[in-house]
Amino acid sequence: MKSLRAKFLSLGMAMLLLLAASGCTITTPSSVGSIGDVEIPAGIYLLAQYNAYNTASGDADLATGESARDVKAVLRAECTGTIGDEEVTTDGADYIAQLTLRSLEYYAAVETMFDELGGVLDDAATSEAADTAASVWESNGDLYAANGISQATIEQYLLNNQKAQACLELLYGENGQTPVTEAEYTDYLQNECLYIDEVQLPLFDANTYAFADEEQAAEIQALAEECAATLNEWATAEQGRSERQVSMIEAASEYIPRTGEILGATMESAQALQYISSQLMTPDTLTSYGDSLTEAADAAGENTWFTYDTGMSVAVMCSVDPLEAYSLQELIEGYDLLRTMKGTEMDNQFYAEGAALAHNLDQSAMNTYKPGNIKTEV
């Protein structure tokens, strides 16, 4: 008598022959359902899940010897991170599922709002999405293809990003429903941002990557304080922005070679421009410094040079009124202030509205594309 296993094998072969004879093919779902009135293509689902896996692999508490490339290890590992406003600790499979759903809700909310606002993407936006997708595909196309994600899907996802930006403009842009006013931009710049002029005295040799020891670091700190005093002295005679820039170059030309001497490295005066910068620091940028940089700038006061240890350099900094450095319009355009001011608020709105839409997702279709099938290398 045939074994039960042999009977099942025979039955399976018979079914395959029957399907072949009848011209039938086994296909995977092209969609995993819808959120609101927005259909979720399988490719978008797979891309959202793949991105979620990459996040989870970084948040996973993997055992010694386990790798973020080991899909099974990540799926069973404990993952801890922030999803929305909530601190979440769960297994990798659930963590990925939550992140994937959140991404799909965002996608659907963007598509919904864009249509409601009558949005139309211009040629520049569509070309940018196409060009970026082509570049991504050239770099990692094989890996995306192995995960069932096409170049067209990547482009579709990037177009969704462009639509999100368009919604921001349609709501809060110059010609939007509730445009951000010049007064609001000015208040944001002067009360929530810092515009910093900076001369950096490095704490490491760029050629050998050897860091300063404790004694060298103390010498560089003292040198930075001397540089700050020099710049403050020069500032009394400066007239206008251009003279401030000249002072920064002259200071770097003097103090960078002296920093090199302390480090036992060769740093020429001609390299001065590499060590000076001027930039607007928005709240998002400032978060990486905690409160320390803002407190140091406030303590020094505007237009007064002070020193600040960044860990990579002892920076000689000066906080200035950003509107003395650039016009308001130049700052709005150069630093994408609309996105900086309203972007987080807009993103939160998309997430909330996406979560509130009716969910008609096909669990059996999603099970076809389970995260255990993810490929991390080809």
GROMACS .gro file of C-alpha atoms in nm:
model
  378
    1MET     CA    1   0.000   0.000   0.000
    2LYS     CA    2   0.127   0.340  -0.084
    3SER     CA    3   0.221   0.563   0.207
    4LEU     CA    4   0.002   0.864   0.283
    5ARG     CA    5   0.289   1.095   0.176
    6ALA     CA    6   0.313   0.919  -0.161
    7LYS     CA    7  -0.061   0.959  -0.213
    8PHE     CA    8  -0.039   1.332  -0.149
    9LEU     CA    9   0.254   1.364  -0.388
   10SER     CA   10   0.061   1.178  -0.656
   11LEU     CA   11  -0.243   1.397  -0.598
   12GLY     CA   12  -0.027   1.711  -0.620
   13MET     CA   13   0.128   1.599  -0.948
   14ALA     CA   14  -0.215   1.521  -1.087
   15MET     CA   15  -0.340   1.869  -0.998
   16LEU     CA   16  -0.038   2.032  -1.163
   17LEU     CA   17  -0.093   1.827  -1.480
   18LEU     CA   18  -0.461   1.920  -1.478
   19LEU     CA   19  -0.381   2.292  -1.445
   20ALA     CA   20  -0.125   2.271  -1.724
   21ALA     CA   21  -0.364   2.085  -1.952
   22SER     CA   22  -0.639   2.340  -1.896
   23GLY     CA   23  -0.406   2.636  -1.958
   24CYS     CA   24  -0.443   2.768  -1.604
   25THR     CA   25  -0.162   2.953  -1.427
   26ILE     CA   26  -0.115   3.031  -1.060
   27THR     CA   27  -0.090   3.408  -1.012
   28THR     CA   28  -0.018   3.632  -0.717
   29PRO     CA   29  -0.261   3.910  -0.622
   30SER     CA   30  -0.202   4.243  -0.797
   31SER     CA   31  -0.358   4.429  -0.506
   32VAL     CA   32  -0.388   4.378  -0.131
   33GLY     CA   33  -0.715   4.568  -0.105
   34SER     CA   34  -0.788   4.931  -0.035
   35ILE     CA   35  -0.775   5.202   0.228
   36GLY     CA   36  -1.054   5.450   0.173
   37ASP     CA   37  -1.100   5.476  -0.202
   38VAL     CA   38  -0.732   5.413  -0.269
   39GLU     CA   39  -0.631   5.074  -0.402
   40ILE     CA   40  -0.306   4.943  -0.259
   41PRO     CA   41  -0.107   4.773  -0.537
   42ALA     CA   42   0.091   4.467  -0.435
   43GLY     CA   43   0.414   4.643  -0.532
   44ILE     CA   44   0.345   4.935  -0.298
   45TYR     CA   45   0.264   4.687  -0.020
   46LEU     CA   46   0.590   4.500  -0.081
   47LEU     CA   47   0.791   4.823  -0.085
   48ALA     CA   48   0.630   4.942   0.239
   49GLN     CA   49   0.701   4.604   0.397
   50TYR     CA   50   1.061   4.603   0.273
   51ASN     CA   51   1.120   4.951   0.417
   52ALA     CA   52   0.958   4.839   0.742
   53TYR     CA   53   1.192   4.541   0.756
   54ASN     CA   54   1.495   4.768   0.720
   55THR     CA   55   1.370   4.978   1.011
   56ALA     CA   56   1.298   4.671   1.222
   57SER     CA   57   1.639   4.519   1.153
   58GLY     CA   58   1.796   4.830   1.304
   59ASP     CA   59   1.567   4.824   1.608
   60ALA     CA   60   1.592   4.448   1.670
   61ASP     CA   61   1.764   4.306   1.977
   62LEU     CA   62   1.957   4.037   1.793
   63ALA     CA   63   2.146   3.761   1.968
   64THR     CA   64   2.524   3.736   1.942
   65GLY     CA   65   2.613   3.605   1.599
   66GLU     CA   66   2.280   3.704   1.444
   67SER     CA   67   2.275   3.954   1.159
   68ALA     CA   68   2.028   4.216   1.042
   69ARG     CA   69   2.038   4.031   0.710
   70ASP     CA   70   1.897   3.718   0.874
   71VAL     CA   71   1.525   3.763   0.808
   72LYS     CA   72   1.413   3.484   1.040
   73ALA     CA   73   1.624   3.624   1.324
   74VAL     CA   74   1.476   3.972   1.282
   75LEU     CA   75   1.119   3.839   1.265
   76ARG     CA   76   1.151   3.659   1.598
   77ALA     CA   77   1.367   3.922   1.772
   78GLU     CA   78   1.230   4.178   2.014
   79CYS     CA   79   1.210   4.520   1.847
   80THR     CA   80   1.177   4.848   2.033
   81GLY     CA   81   1.111   5.184   1.874
   82THR     CA   82   0.866   5.467   1.827
   83ILE     CA   83   0.571   5.416   1.595
   84GLY     CA   84   0.375   5.737   1.576
   85ASP     CA   85   0.371   5.879   1.927
   86GLU     CA   86   0.388   5.539   2.092
   87GLU     CA   87   0.691   5.355   2.223
   88VAL     CA   88   0.648   4.999   2.098
   89THR     CA   89   0.817   4.676   2.205
   90THR     CA   90   0.708   4.364   2.021
   91ASP     CA   91   0.842   4.082   1.806
   92GLY     CA   92   0.987   4.166   1.467
   93ALA     CA   93   0.699   4.024   1.266
   94ASP     CA   94   0.441   4.239   1.447
   95TYR     CA   95   0.671   4.541   1.441
   96ILE     CA   96   0.703   4.513   1.063
   97ALA     CA   97   0.327   4.469   1.025
   98GLN     CA   98   0.257   4.785   1.226
   99LEU     CA   99   0.513   4.991   1.032
  100THR     CA  100   0.385   4.858   0.699
  101LEU     CA  101   0.023   4.947   0.779
  102ARG     CA  102   0.123   5.294   0.896
  103SER     CA  103   0.310   5.353   0.571
  104LEU     CA  104   0.011   5.236   0.365
  105GLU     CA  105  -0.224   5.463   0.562
  106TYR     CA  106   0.003   5.757   0.487
  107TYR     CA  107   0.013   5.664   0.118
  108ALA     CA  108  -0.367   5.644   0.099
  109ALA     CA  109  -0.417   5.971   0.287
  110VAL     CA  110  -0.183   6.154   0.048
  111GLU     CA  111  -0.361   6.018  -0.259
  112THR     CA  112  -0.699   6.108  -0.108
  113MET     CA  113  -0.607   6.464  -0.011
  114PHE     CA  114  -0.428   6.529  -0.340
  115ASP     CA  115  -0.742   6.434  -0.533
  116GLU     CA  116  -0.970   6.632  -0.301
  117LEU     CA  117  -0.756   6.943  -0.347
  118GLY     CA  118  -0.754   6.899  -0.725
  119GLY     CA  119  -0.379   6.865  -0.726
  120VAL     CA  120  -0.179   6.828  -1.047
  121LEU     CA  121   0.192   6.746  -1.052
  122ASP     CA  122   0.403   6.958  -1.283
  123ASP     CA  123   0.658   6.817  -1.526
  124ALA     CA  124   0.945   6.893  -1.289
  125ALA     CA  125   0.791   6.680  -1.013
  126THR     CA  126   0.714   6.384  -1.237
  127SER     CA  127   1.058   6.402  -1.399
  128GLU     CA  128   1.227   6.411  -1.060
  129ALA     CA  129   1.035   6.101  -0.950
  130ALA     CA  130   1.125   5.917  -1.271
  131ASP     CA  131   1.491   6.016  -1.257
  132THR     CA  132   1.525   5.920  -0.890
  133ALA     CA  133   1.355   5.586  -0.951
  134ALA     CA  134   1.593   5.516  -1.239
  135SER     CA  135   1.892   5.601  -1.020
  136VAL     CA  136   1.768   5.380  -0.736
  137TRP     CA  137   1.705   5.098  -0.979
  138GLU     CA  138   2.051   5.128  -1.129
  139SER     CA  139   2.205   5.096  -0.783
  140ASN     CA  140   1.980   4.832  -0.623
  141GLY     CA  141   1.746   4.706  -0.893
  142ASP     CA  142   1.846   4.341  -0.854
  143LEU     CA  143   1.762   4.341  -0.484
  144TYR     CA  144   1.431   4.521  -0.536
  145ALA     CA  145   1.340   4.283  -0.817
  146ALA     CA  146   1.418   3.985  -0.592
  147ASN     CA  147   1.163   4.127  -0.351
  148GLY     CA  148   0.894   4.167  -0.615
  149ILE     CA  149   0.935   4.544  -0.640
  150SER     CA  150   0.960   4.701  -0.986
  151GLN     CA  151   1.111   5.029  -1.098
  152ALA     CA  152   0.757   5.144  -1.180
  153THR     CA  153   0.655   5.080  -0.818
  154ILE     CA  154   0.945   5.286  -0.688
  155GLU     CA  155   0.844   5.567  -0.922
  156GLN     CA  156   0.482   5.540  -0.803
  157TYR     CA  157   0.599   5.567  -0.442
  158LEU     CA  158   0.813   5.871  -0.524
  159LEU     CA  159   0.519   6.034  -0.703
  160ASN     CA  160   0.323   5.989  -0.381
  161ASN     CA  161   0.599   6.183  -0.204
  162GLN     CA  162   0.567   6.458  -0.464
  163LYS     CA  163   0.192   6.466  -0.406
  164ALA     CA  164   0.249   6.508  -0.032
  165GLN     CA  165   0.470   6.810  -0.102
  166ALA     CA  166   0.209   6.945  -0.343
  167CYS     CA  167  -0.059   6.913  -0.072
  168LEU     CA  168   0.162   7.115   0.159
  169GLU     CA  169   0.186   7.391  -0.102
  170LEU     CA  170  -0.187   7.378  -0.177
  171LEU     CA  171  -0.269   7.423   0.190
  172TYR     CA  172   0.006   7.648   0.326
  173GLY     CA  173   0.204   7.778   0.028
  174GLU     CA  174   0.197   8.132  -0.107
  175ASN     CA  175  -0.121   8.062  -0.306
  176GLY     CA  176  -0.260   7.801  -0.068
  177GLN     CA  177  -0.580   7.788   0.132
  178THR     CA  178  -0.411   7.917   0.448
  179PRO     CA  179  -0.072   8.058   0.343
  180VAL     CA  180   0.205   8.103   0.596
  181THR     CA  181   0.253   8.479   0.639
  182GLU     CA  182   0.579   8.673   0.631
  183ALA     CA  183   0.527   8.752   0.999
  184GLU     CA  184   0.500   8.380   1.081
  185TYR     CA  185   0.816   8.303   0.884
  186THR     CA  186   1.002   8.586   1.058
  187ASP     CA  187   0.888   8.476   1.404
  188TYR     CA  188   0.995   8.118   1.328
  189LEU     CA  189   1.338   8.226   1.207
  190GLN     CA  190   1.411   8.457   1.497
  191ASN     CA  191   1.266   8.250   1.781
  192GLU     CA  192   1.297   7.884   1.682
  193CYS     CA  193   1.607   7.877   1.462
  194LEU     CA  194   1.971   7.976   1.494
  195TYR     CA  195   2.179   8.120   1.214
  196ILE     CA  196   2.538   8.027   1.296
  197ASP     CA  197   2.867   8.153   1.154
  198GLU     CA  198   3.137   7.902   1.238
  199VAL     CA  199   3.512   7.843   1.228
  200GLN     CA  200   3.595   7.482   1.311
  201LEU     CA  201   3.921   7.382   1.477
  202PRO     CA  202   3.930   7.005   1.421
  203LEU     CA  203   4.006   6.757   1.697
  204PHE     CA  204   4.151   6.500   1.458
  205ASP     CA  205   4.403   6.467   1.177
  206ALA     CA  206   4.204   6.433   0.854
  207ASN     CA  207   4.486   6.230   0.695
  208THR     CA  208   4.533   5.969   0.967
  209TYR     CA  209   4.202   6.009   1.154
  210ALA     CA  210   4.402   6.015   1.476
  211PHE     CA  211   4.207   6.204   1.744
  212ALA     CA  212   4.357   6.456   1.981
  213ASP     CA  213   4.455   6.318   2.319
  214GLU     CA  214   4.341   6.492   2.637
  215GLU     CA  215   4.634   6.734   2.642
  216GLN     CA  216   4.601   6.822   2.273
  217ALA     CA  217   4.224   6.872   2.310
  218ALA     CA  218   4.284   7.116   2.596
  219GLU     CA  219   4.534   7.310   2.382
  220ILE     CA  220   4.286   7.328   2.093
  221GLN     CA  221   4.015   7.447   2.331
  222ALA     CA  222   4.245   7.726   2.450
  223LEU     CA  223   4.329   7.811   2.089
  224ALA     CA  224   3.957   7.827   2.005
  225GLU     CA  225   3.898   8.068   2.291
  226GLU     CA  226   4.180   8.285   2.158
  227CYS     CA  227   4.024   8.272   1.812
  228ALA     CA  228   3.685   8.376   1.956
  229ALA     CA  229   3.846   8.669   2.137
  230THR     CA  230   4.020   8.776   1.816
  231LEU     CA  231   3.699   8.759   1.614
  232ASN     CA  232   3.510   8.955   1.880
  233GLU     CA  233   3.780   9.222   1.867
  234TRP     CA  234   3.766   9.239   1.488
  235ALA     CA  235   3.384   9.254   1.499
  236THR     CA  236   3.391   9.604   1.647
  237ALA     CA  237   3.531   9.737   1.320
  238GLU     CA  238   3.326   9.523   1.080
  239GLN     CA  239   3.070   9.685   0.857
  240GLY     CA  240   2.827   9.446   0.696
  241ARG     CA  241   2.810   9.081   0.609
  242SER     CA  242   3.095   9.075   0.359
  243GLU     CA  243   3.345   9.200   0.616
  244ARG     CA  244   3.228   8.931   0.859
  245GLN     CA  245   3.305   8.667   0.596
  246VAL     CA  246   3.651   8.814   0.540
  247SER     CA  247   3.718   8.803   0.915
  248MET     CA  248   3.620   8.434   0.928
  249ILE     CA  249   3.858   8.349   0.644
  250GLU     CA  250   4.143   8.542   0.805
  251ALA     CA  251   4.081   8.375   1.141
  252ALA     CA  252   4.075   8.029   0.984
  253SER     CA  253   4.393   8.108   0.790
  254GLU     CA  254   4.568   8.187   1.117
  255TYR     CA  255   4.424   7.928   1.353
  256ILE     CA  256   4.389   7.621   1.131
  257PRO     CA  257   4.768   7.585   1.078
  258ARG     CA  258   4.819   7.631   1.452
  259THR     CA  259   4.564   7.357   1.518
  260GLY     CA  260   4.759   7.135   1.282
  261GLU     CA  261   5.078   7.198   1.478
  262ILE     CA  262   4.907   7.081   1.797
  263LEU     CA  263   4.787   6.764   1.623
  264GLY     CA  264   5.122   6.706   1.453
  265ALA     CA  265   4.949   6.741   1.117
  266THR     CA  266   4.998   6.966   0.818
  267MET     CA  267   4.711   7.211   0.775
  268GLU     CA  268   4.778   7.494   0.535
  269SER     CA  269   4.630   7.843   0.539
  270ALA     CA  270   4.501   7.771   0.190
  271GLN     CA  271   4.267   7.512   0.341
  272ALA     CA  272   4.090   7.776   0.550
  273LEU     CA  273   3.769   7.771   0.347
  274GLN     CA  274   3.717   7.405   0.436
  275TYR     CA  275   3.679   7.498   0.801
  276ILE     CA  276   3.432   7.785   0.787
  277SER     CA  277   3.058   7.770   0.735
  278SER     CA  278   2.739   7.966   0.778
  279GLN     CA  279   2.408   7.788   0.811
  280LEU     CA  280   2.054   7.813   0.937
  281MET     CA  281   1.986   7.557   1.207
  282THR     CA  282   1.619   7.469   1.226
  283PRO     CA  283   1.455   7.292   1.523
  284ASP     CA  284   1.510   6.956   1.350
  285THR     CA  285   1.882   7.031   1.317
  286LEU     CA  286   1.913   7.161   1.671
  287THR     CA  287   1.763   6.845   1.823
  288SER     CA  288   2.090   6.662   1.754
  289TYR     CA  289   2.262   6.901   1.998
  290GLY     CA  290   2.003   6.868   2.273
  291ASP     CA  291   1.965   7.203   2.448
  292SER     CA  292   2.338   7.267   2.480
  293LEU     CA  293   2.398   7.467   2.161
  294THR     CA  294   2.092   7.687   2.205
  295GLU     CA  295   2.190   7.753   2.566
  296ALA     CA  296   2.549   7.840   2.468
  297ALA     CA  297   2.429   8.077   2.195
  298ASP     CA  298   2.178   8.242   2.427
  299ALA     CA  299   2.442   8.284   2.696
  300ALA     CA  300   2.683   8.452   2.453
  301GLY     CA  301   2.419   8.668   2.292
  302GLU     CA  302   2.375   8.759   1.928
  303ASN     CA  303   2.683   8.873   1.732
  304THR     CA  304   2.926   8.747   1.998
  305TRP     CA  305   3.170   8.468   1.922
  306PHE     CA  306   3.183   8.171   2.162
  307THR     CA  307   3.330   7.820   2.163
  308TYR     CA  308   3.138   7.493   2.144
  309ASP     CA  309   3.282   7.140   2.148
  310THR     CA  310   3.102   6.929   1.886
  311GLY     CA  311   3.306   6.617   1.956
  312MET     CA  312   3.471   6.638   1.615
  313SER     CA  313   3.596   6.994   1.652
  314VAL     CA  314   3.602   7.288   1.885
  315ALA     CA  315   3.381   7.525   1.692
  316VAL     CA  316   3.412   7.900   1.723
  317MET     CA  317   3.055   8.014   1.665
  318CYS     CA  318   2.853   8.331   1.642
  319SER     CA  319   2.473   8.352   1.634
  320VAL     CA  320   2.346   8.622   1.400
  321ASP     CA  321   2.005   8.745   1.289
  322PRO     CA  322   1.930   8.529   0.982
  323LEU     CA  323   1.762   8.825   0.815
  324GLU     CA  324   2.093   9.010   0.826
  325ALA     CA  325   2.250   8.727   0.630
  326TYR     CA  326   1.977   8.677   0.369
  327SER     CA  327   1.644   8.817   0.262
  328LEU     CA  328   1.333   8.642   0.387
  329GLN     CA  329   1.256   8.505   0.041
  330GLU     CA  330   1.608   8.367   0.003
  331LEU     CA  331   1.573   8.184   0.335
  332ILE     CA  332   1.227   8.052   0.247
  333GLU     CA  333   1.352   7.908  -0.080
  334GLY     CA  334   1.705   7.811   0.022
  335TYR     CA  335   1.603   7.621   0.335
  336ASP     CA  336   1.257   7.504   0.223
  337LEU     CA  337   1.109   7.680   0.525
  338LEU     CA  338   0.754   7.581   0.439
  339ARG     CA  339   0.844   7.215   0.475
  340THR     CA  340   1.053   7.286   0.783
  341MET     CA  341   0.774   7.479   0.954
  342LYS     CA  342   0.471   7.276   0.849
  343GLY     CA  343   0.613   6.941   0.738
  344THR     CA  344   0.578   6.753   1.066
  345GLU     CA  345   0.228   6.890   1.120
  346MET     CA  346   0.136   6.784   0.767
  347ASP     CA  347   0.284   6.436   0.810
  348ASN     CA  348   0.093   6.386   1.135
  349GLN     CA  349  -0.225   6.490   0.957
  350PHE     CA  350  -0.164   6.234   0.682
  351TYR     CA  351  -0.104   5.957   0.935
  352ALA     CA  352  -0.417   6.047   1.133
  353GLU     CA  353  -0.640   6.078   0.829
  354GLY     CA  354  -0.504   5.757   0.680
  355ALA     CA  355  -0.574   5.566   1.001
  356ALA     CA  356  -0.931   5.704   1.002
  357LEU     CA  357  -1.010   5.587   0.648
  358ALA     CA  358  -1.205   5.265   0.601
  359HIS     CA  359  -0.967   4.970   0.576
  360ASN     CA  360  -1.063   4.704   0.326
  361LEU     CA  361  -0.739   4.510   0.311
  362ASP     CA  362  -0.731   4.151   0.194
  363GLN     CA  363  -0.553   3.947   0.461
  364SER     CA  364  -0.516   3.644   0.235
  365ALA     CA  365  -0.348   3.861  -0.029
  366MET     CA  366  -0.115   4.011   0.232
  367ASN     CA  367  -0.034   3.661   0.357
  368THR     CA  368   0.088   3.583   0.005
  369TYR     CA  369   0.352   3.851   0.056
  370LYS     CA  370   0.457   3.761   0.410
  371PRO     CA  371   0.779   3.919   0.542
  372GLY     CA  372   0.946   3.581   0.570
  373ASN     CA  373   0.990   3.598   0.192
  374ILE     CA  374   1.202   3.914   0.208
  375LYS     CA  375   1.544   3.887   0.046
  376THR     CA  376   1.828   4.090   0.195
  377GLU     CA  377   2.088   4.005  -0.068
  378VAL     CA  378   2.111   3.868  -0.420
   0.00000   0.00000   0.00000
